[in-house]
Structure formats: structure tokens, C-alpha cells
Short mmCIF file of N, CA and C in Angstrom, two decimals:
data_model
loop_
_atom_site.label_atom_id
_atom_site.label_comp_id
_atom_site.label_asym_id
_atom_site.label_seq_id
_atom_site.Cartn_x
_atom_site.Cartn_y
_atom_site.Cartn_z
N UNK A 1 0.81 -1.18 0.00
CA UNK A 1 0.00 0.00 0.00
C UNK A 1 0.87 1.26 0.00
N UNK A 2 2.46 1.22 0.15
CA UNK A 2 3.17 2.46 0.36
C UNK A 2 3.16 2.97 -0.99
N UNK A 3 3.09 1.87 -2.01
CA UNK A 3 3.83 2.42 -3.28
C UNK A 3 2.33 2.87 -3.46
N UNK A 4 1.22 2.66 -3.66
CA UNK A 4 -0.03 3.03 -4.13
C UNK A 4 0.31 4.35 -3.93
N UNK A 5 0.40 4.96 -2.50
CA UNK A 5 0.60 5.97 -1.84
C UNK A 5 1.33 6.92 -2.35
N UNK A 6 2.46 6.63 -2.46
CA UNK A 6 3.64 7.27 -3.29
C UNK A 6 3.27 7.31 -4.92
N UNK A 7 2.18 6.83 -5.62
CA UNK A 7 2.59 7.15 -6.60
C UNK A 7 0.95 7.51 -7.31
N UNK A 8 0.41 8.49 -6.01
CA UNK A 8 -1.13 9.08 -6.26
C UNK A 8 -0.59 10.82 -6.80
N UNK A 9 -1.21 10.94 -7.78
CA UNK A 9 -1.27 12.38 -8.07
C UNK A 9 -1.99 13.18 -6.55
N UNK A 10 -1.76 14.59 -7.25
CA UNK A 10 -2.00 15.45 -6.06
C UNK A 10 -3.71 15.70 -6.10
N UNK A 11 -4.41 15.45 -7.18
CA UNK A 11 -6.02 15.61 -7.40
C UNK A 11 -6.09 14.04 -6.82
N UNK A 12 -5.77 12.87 -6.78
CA UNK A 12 -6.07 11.95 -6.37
C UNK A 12 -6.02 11.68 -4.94
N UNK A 13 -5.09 12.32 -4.14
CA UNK A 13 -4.71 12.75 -2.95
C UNK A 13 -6.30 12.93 -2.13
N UNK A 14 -6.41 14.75 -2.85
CA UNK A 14 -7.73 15.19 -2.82
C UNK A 14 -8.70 14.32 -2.81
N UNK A 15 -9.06 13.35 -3.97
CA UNK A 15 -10.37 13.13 -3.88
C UNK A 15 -10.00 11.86 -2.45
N UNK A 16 -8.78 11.26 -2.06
CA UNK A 16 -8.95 10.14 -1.13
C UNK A 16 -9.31 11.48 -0.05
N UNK A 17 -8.62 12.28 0.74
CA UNK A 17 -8.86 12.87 1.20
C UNK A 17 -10.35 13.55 1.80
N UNK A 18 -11.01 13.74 0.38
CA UNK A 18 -12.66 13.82 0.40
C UNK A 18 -13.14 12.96 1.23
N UNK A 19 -12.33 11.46 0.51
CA UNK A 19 -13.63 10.25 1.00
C UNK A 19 -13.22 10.07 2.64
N UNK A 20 -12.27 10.32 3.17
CA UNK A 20 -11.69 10.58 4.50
C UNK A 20 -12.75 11.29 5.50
N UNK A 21 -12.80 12.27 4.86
CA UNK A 21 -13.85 13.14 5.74
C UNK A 21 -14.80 12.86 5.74
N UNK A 22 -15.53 12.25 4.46
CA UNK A 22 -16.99 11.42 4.69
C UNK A 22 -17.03 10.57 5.59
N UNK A 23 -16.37 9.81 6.20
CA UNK A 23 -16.03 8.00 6.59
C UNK A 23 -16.01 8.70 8.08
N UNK A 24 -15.57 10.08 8.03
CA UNK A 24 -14.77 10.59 9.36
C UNK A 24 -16.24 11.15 10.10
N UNK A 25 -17.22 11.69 9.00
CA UNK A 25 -18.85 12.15 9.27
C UNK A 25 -19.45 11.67 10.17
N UNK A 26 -19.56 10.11 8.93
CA UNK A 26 -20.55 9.07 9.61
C UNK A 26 -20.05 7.75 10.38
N UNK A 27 -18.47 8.37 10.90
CA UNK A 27 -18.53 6.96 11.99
C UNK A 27 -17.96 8.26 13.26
N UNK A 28 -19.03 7.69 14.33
CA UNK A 28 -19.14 8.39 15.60
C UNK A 28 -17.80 8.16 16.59
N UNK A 29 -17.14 7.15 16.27
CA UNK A 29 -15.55 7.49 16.75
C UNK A 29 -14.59 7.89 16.37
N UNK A 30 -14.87 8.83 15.01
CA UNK A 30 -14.24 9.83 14.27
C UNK A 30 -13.10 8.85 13.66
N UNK A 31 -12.54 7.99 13.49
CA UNK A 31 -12.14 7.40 13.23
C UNK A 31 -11.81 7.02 11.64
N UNK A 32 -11.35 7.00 10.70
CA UNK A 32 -10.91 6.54 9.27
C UNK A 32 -10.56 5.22 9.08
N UNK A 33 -10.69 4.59 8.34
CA UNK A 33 -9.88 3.52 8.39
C UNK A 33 -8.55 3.55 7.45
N UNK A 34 -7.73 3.18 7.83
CA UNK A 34 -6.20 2.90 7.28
C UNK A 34 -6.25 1.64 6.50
N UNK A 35 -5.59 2.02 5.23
CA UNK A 35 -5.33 1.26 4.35
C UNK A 35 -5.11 0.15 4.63
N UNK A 36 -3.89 -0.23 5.35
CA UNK A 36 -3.37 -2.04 5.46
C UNK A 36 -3.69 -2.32 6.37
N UNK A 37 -4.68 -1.74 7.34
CA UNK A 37 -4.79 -2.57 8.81
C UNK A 37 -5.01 -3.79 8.68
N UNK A 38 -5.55 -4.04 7.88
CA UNK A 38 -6.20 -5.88 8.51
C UNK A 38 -5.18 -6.63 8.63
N UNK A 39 -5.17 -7.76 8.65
CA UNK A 39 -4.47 -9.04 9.58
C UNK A 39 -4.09 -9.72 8.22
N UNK A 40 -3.77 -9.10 7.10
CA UNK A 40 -2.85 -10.23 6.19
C UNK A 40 -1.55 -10.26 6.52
N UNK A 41 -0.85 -9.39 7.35
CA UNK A 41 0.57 -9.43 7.67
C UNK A 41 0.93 -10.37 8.87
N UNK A 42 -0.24 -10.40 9.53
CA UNK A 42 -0.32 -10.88 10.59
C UNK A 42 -0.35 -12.46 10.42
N UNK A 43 -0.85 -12.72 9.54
CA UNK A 43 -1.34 -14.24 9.63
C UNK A 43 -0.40 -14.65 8.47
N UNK A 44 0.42 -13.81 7.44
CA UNK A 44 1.67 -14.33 6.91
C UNK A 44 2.96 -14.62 7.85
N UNK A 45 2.59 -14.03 8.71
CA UNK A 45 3.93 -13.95 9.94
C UNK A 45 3.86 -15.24 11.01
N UNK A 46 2.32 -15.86 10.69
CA UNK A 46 2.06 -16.74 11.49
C UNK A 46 1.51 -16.32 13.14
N UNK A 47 1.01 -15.00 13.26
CA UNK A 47 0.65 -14.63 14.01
C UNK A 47 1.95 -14.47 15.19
N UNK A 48 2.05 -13.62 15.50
CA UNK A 48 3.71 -13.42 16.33
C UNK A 48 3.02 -13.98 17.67
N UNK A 49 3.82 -14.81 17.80
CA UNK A 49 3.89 -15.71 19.63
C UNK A 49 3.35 -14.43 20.37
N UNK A 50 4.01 -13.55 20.66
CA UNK A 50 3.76 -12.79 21.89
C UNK A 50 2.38 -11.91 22.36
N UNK A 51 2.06 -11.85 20.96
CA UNK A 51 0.46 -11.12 20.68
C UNK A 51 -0.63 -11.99 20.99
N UNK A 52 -1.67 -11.34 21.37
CA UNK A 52 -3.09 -12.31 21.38
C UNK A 52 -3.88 -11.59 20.16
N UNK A 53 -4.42 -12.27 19.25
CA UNK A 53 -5.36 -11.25 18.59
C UNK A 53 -6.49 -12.31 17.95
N UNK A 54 -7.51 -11.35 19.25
CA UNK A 54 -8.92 -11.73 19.14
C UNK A 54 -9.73 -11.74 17.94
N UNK A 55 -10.53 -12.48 17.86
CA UNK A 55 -11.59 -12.70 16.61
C UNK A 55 -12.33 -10.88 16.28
N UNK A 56 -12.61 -10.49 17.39
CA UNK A 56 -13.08 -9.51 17.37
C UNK A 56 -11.89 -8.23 16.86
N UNK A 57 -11.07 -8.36 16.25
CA UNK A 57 -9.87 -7.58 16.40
C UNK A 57 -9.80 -8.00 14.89
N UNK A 58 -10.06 -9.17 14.08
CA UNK A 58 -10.07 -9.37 12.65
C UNK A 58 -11.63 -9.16 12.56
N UNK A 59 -12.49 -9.23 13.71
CA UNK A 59 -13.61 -8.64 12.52
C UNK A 59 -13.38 -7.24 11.97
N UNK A 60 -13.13 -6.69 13.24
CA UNK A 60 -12.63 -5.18 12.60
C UNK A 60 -11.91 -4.87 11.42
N UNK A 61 -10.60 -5.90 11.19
CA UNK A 61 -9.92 -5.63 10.20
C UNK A 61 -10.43 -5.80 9.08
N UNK A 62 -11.72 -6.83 8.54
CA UNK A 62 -12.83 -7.17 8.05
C UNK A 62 -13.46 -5.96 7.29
N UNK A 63 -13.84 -5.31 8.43
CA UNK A 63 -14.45 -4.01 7.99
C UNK A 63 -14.19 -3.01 7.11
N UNK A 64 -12.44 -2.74 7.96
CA UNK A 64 -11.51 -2.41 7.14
C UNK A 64 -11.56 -2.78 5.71
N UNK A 65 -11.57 -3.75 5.12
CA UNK A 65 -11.93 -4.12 3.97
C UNK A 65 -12.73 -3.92 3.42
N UNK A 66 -13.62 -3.85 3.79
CA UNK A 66 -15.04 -3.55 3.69
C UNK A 66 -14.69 -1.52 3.39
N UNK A 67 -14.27 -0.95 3.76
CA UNK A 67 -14.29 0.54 3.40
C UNK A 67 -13.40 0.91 2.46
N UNK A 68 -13.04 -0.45 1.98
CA UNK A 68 -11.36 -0.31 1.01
C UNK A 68 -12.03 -0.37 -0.25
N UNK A 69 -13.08 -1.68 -0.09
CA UNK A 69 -13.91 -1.77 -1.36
C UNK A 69 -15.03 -0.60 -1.76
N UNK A 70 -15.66 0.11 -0.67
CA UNK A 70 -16.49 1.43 -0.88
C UNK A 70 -15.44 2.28 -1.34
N UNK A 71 -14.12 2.57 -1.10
CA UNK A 71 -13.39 3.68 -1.54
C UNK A 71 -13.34 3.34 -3.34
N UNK A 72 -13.19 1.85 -4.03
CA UNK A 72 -13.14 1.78 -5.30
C UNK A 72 -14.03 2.13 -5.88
N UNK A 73 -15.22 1.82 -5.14
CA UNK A 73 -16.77 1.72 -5.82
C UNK A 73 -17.11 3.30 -5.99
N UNK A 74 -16.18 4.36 -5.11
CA UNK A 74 -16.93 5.46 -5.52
C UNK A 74 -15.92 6.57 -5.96
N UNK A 75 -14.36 5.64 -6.40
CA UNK A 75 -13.18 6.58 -6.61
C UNK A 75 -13.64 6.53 -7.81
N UNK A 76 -13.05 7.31 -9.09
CA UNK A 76 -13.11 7.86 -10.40
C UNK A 76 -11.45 7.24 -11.07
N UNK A 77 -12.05 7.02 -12.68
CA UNK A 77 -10.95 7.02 -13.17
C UNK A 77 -9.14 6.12 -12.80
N UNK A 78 -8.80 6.69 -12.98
CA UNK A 78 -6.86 5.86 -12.44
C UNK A 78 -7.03 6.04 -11.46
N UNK A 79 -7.74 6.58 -10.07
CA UNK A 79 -7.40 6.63 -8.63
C UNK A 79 -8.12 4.80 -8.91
N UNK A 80 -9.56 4.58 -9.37
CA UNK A 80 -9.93 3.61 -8.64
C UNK A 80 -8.82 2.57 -9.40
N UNK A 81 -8.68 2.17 -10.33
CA UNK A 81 -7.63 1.51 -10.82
C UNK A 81 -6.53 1.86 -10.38
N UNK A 82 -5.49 2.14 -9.67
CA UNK A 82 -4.50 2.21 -8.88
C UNK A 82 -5.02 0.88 -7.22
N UNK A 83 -6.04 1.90 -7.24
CA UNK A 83 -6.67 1.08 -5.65
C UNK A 83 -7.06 -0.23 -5.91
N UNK A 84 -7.68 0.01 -7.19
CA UNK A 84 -8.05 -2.00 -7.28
C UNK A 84 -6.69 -2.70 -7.68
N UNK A 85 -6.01 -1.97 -8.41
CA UNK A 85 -4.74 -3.01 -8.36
C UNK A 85 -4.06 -3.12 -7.18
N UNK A 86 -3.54 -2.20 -6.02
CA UNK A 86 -3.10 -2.46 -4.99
C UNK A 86 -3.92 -3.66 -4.01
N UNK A 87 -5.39 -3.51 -3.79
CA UNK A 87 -6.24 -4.30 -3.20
C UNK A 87 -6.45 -5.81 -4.15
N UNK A 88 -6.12 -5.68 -5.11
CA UNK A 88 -6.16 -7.07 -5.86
C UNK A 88 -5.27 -7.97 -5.07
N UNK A 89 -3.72 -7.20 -5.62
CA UNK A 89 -2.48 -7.68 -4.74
C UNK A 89 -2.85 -7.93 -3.25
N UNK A 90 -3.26 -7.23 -2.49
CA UNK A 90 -3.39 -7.19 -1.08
C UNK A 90 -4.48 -8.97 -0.77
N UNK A 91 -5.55 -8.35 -1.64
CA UNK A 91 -6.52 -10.03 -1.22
C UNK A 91 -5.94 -11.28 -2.08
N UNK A 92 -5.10 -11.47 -2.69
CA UNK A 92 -4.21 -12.62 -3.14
C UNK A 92 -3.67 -12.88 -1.93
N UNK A 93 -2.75 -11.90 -1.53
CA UNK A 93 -1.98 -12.44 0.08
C UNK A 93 -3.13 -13.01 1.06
N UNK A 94 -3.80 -12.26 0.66
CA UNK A 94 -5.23 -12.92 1.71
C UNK A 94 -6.07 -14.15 1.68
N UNK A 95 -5.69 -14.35 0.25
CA UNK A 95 -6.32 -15.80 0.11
C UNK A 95 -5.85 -16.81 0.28
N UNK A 96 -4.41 -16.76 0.10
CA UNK A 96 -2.88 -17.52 0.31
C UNK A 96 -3.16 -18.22 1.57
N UNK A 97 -3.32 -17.12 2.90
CA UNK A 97 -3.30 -17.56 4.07
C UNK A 97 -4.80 -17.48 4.72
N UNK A 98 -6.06 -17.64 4.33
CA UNK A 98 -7.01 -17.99 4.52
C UNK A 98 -7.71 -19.25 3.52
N UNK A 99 -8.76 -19.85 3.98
CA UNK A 99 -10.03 -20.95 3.28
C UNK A 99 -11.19 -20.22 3.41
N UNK A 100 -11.60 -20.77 2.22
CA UNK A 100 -13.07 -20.20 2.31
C UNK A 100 -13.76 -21.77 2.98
N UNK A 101 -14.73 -21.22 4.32
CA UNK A 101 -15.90 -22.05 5.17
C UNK A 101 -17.03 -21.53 5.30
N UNK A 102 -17.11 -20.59 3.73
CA UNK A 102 -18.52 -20.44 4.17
C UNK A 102 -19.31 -19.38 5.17
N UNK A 103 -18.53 -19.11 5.88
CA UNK A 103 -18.44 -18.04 7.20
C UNK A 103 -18.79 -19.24 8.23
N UNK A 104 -18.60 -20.70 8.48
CA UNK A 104 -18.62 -20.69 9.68
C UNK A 104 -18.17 -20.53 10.63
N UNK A 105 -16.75 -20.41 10.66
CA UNK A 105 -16.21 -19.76 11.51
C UNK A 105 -16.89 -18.58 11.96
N UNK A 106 -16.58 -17.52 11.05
CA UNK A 106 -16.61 -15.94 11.79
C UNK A 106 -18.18 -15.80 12.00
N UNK A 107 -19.27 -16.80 11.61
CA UNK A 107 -20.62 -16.47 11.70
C UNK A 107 -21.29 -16.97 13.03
N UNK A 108 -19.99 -17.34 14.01
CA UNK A 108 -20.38 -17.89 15.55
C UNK A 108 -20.22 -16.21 16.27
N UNK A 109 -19.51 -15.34 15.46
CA UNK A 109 -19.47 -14.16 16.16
C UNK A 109 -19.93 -12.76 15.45
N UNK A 110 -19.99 -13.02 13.99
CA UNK A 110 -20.59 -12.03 13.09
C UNK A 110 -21.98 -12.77 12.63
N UNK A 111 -23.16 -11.23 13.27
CA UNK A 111 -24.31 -11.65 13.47
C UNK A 111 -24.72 -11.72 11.76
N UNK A 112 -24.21 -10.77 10.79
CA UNK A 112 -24.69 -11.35 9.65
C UNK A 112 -24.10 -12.04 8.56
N UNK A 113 -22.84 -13.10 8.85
CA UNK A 113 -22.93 -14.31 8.81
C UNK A 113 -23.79 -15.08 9.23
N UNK A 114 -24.00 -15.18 10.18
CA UNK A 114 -25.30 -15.99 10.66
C UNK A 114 -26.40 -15.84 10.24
N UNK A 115 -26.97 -14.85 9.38
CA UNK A 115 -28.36 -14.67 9.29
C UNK A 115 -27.72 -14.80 7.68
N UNK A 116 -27.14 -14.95 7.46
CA UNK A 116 -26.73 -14.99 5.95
C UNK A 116 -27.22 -13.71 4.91
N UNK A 117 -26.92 -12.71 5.34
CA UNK A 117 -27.24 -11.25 4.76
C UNK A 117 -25.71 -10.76 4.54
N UNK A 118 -24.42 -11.40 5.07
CA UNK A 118 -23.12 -10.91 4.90
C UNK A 118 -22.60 -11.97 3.24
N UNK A 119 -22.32 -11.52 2.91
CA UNK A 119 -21.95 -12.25 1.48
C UNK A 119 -20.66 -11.88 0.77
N UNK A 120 -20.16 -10.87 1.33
CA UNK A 120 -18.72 -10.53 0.51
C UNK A 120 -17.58 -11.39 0.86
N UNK A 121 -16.92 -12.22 -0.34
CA UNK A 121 -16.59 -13.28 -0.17
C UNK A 121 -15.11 -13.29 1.13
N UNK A 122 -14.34 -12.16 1.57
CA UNK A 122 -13.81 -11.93 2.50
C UNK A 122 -14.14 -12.42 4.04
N UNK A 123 -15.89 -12.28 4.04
CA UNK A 123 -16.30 -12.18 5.08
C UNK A 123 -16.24 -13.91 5.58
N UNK A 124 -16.66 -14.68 4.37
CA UNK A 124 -16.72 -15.93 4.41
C UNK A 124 -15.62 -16.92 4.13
N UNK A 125 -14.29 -16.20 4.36
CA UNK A 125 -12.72 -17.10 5.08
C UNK A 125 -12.60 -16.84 6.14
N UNK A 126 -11.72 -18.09 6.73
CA UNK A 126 -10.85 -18.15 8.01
C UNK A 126 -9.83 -18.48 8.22
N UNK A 127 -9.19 -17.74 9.58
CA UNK A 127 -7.43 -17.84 8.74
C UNK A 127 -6.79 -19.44 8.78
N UNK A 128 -6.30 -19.76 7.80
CA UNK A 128 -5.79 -21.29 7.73
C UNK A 128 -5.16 -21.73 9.58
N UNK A 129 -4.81 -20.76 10.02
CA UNK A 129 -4.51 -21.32 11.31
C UNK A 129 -4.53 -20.07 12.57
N UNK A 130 -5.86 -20.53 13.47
CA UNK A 130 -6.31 -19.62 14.16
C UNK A 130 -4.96 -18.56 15.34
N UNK A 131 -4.78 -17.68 15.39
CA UNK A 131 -4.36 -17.41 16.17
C UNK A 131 -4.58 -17.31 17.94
N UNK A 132 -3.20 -17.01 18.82
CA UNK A 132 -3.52 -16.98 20.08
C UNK A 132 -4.57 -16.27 20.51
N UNK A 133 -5.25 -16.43 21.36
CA UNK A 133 -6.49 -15.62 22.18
C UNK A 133 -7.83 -15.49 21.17
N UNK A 134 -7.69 -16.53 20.18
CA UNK A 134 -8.92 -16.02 19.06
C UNK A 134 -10.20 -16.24 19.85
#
């Protein structure tokens, strides 16, 4: 995601910027989400011994994903093609070290997995090997 970064024009900047402040509107812990947070580094690393990281800690990162794909769906032009090629790359690593189950896993704790209204195929892997404190 650095090079994406590094190699956005200055109007592309802007319009991420825009979508920043929207995201920043309508979530009440003012909060943005950051590009690479989720847990593909994490679970290529094999989850580092010393960390615990809870289920609830990749749903989040989940989400994260989830605002990565709204940023394509409503970027314009070479910004969104820059972003879908970086995020292409990014969910390859992601598939590497996850299976798709369907969501049973994450649908014992994500309520719409369970009701089967969650469908983006992210939502419905689990990581090939659970980490500590999951």
C-alpha cells in the first residue's frame, strides 16, 4: 500500500482525502480507516507468539476491507484503478493464508454471517490457522 501511496497524483490525494472526511462524518468514533490494517501481515507472519489477537480484532480488520472496497466503488478514473490493483495484490496475500468455510467460523461471532445477509466473499474465510487468544 506504500507504493499506491507514493505514486497518487496530487487531485487523487484530494479526492482520497474527500472520501476521508466522509467515513470521518458518519462513523461516531471519528475514526478513518487505514489502508493495510487488517491481519494479512499478521497471519503471513504466522501470528507473532507474543500477541493475542482476538476474533473480534479481525472482525474489525474485516471491515476495514469492507471501506477499502467502498473507496473503489466510488473513486473515479486511475485513482480507482491504482486502488483496485493495490487491493487485488493485497486479497491474493489474503487468500494464500485464509479458506473459504462459508463463514462458519466468523458467523459464531458475526451476526450477519449468521443470518446470511453478509456475502462478501472476505467475510466468508478463516485464517488457515487460528491465532492466540482467538
Amino acid at each position: 500500500m506504500e507504493a499506491l501511496a507514493a505514486g497518487l497524483t496530487p487531485e487523487e490525494r484530494q479526492e482520497l482525502a474527500v472520501l476521508d472526511l466522509q467515513r470521518l462524518v458518519e462513523e461516531k468514533e471519528g475514526m478513518a480507516p487505514e489502508y493495510a490494517a487488517w491481519a494479512v501481515y499478521d497471519m503471513e507472519q504466522e501470528w507473532p507468539e507474543q500477541d493475542f489477537y482476538m476474533v473480534y480484532e479481525y472482525l474489525n480488520d474485516l471491515t476495514v476491507r469492507d471501506g477499502l472496497e467502498e473507496y473503489c466503488e466510488v473513486s473515479s478514473g486511475k485513482l480507482r484503478a491504482k486502488l483496485r490493483c493495490a487491493l487485488d495484490r493485497l486479497d491474493e496475500r489474503y487468500r494464500a493464508v485464509t479458506y473459504e468455510d462459508g463463514g462458519a467460523e466468523l458467523g459464531q461471532y458475526w451476526r450477519p454471517l449468521s443470518e446470511r445477509t453478509e456475502t462478501r466473499w472476505w467475510w466468508t474465510r478463516r485464517p488457515n490457522d487460528l491465532p492466540p487468544g482467538w
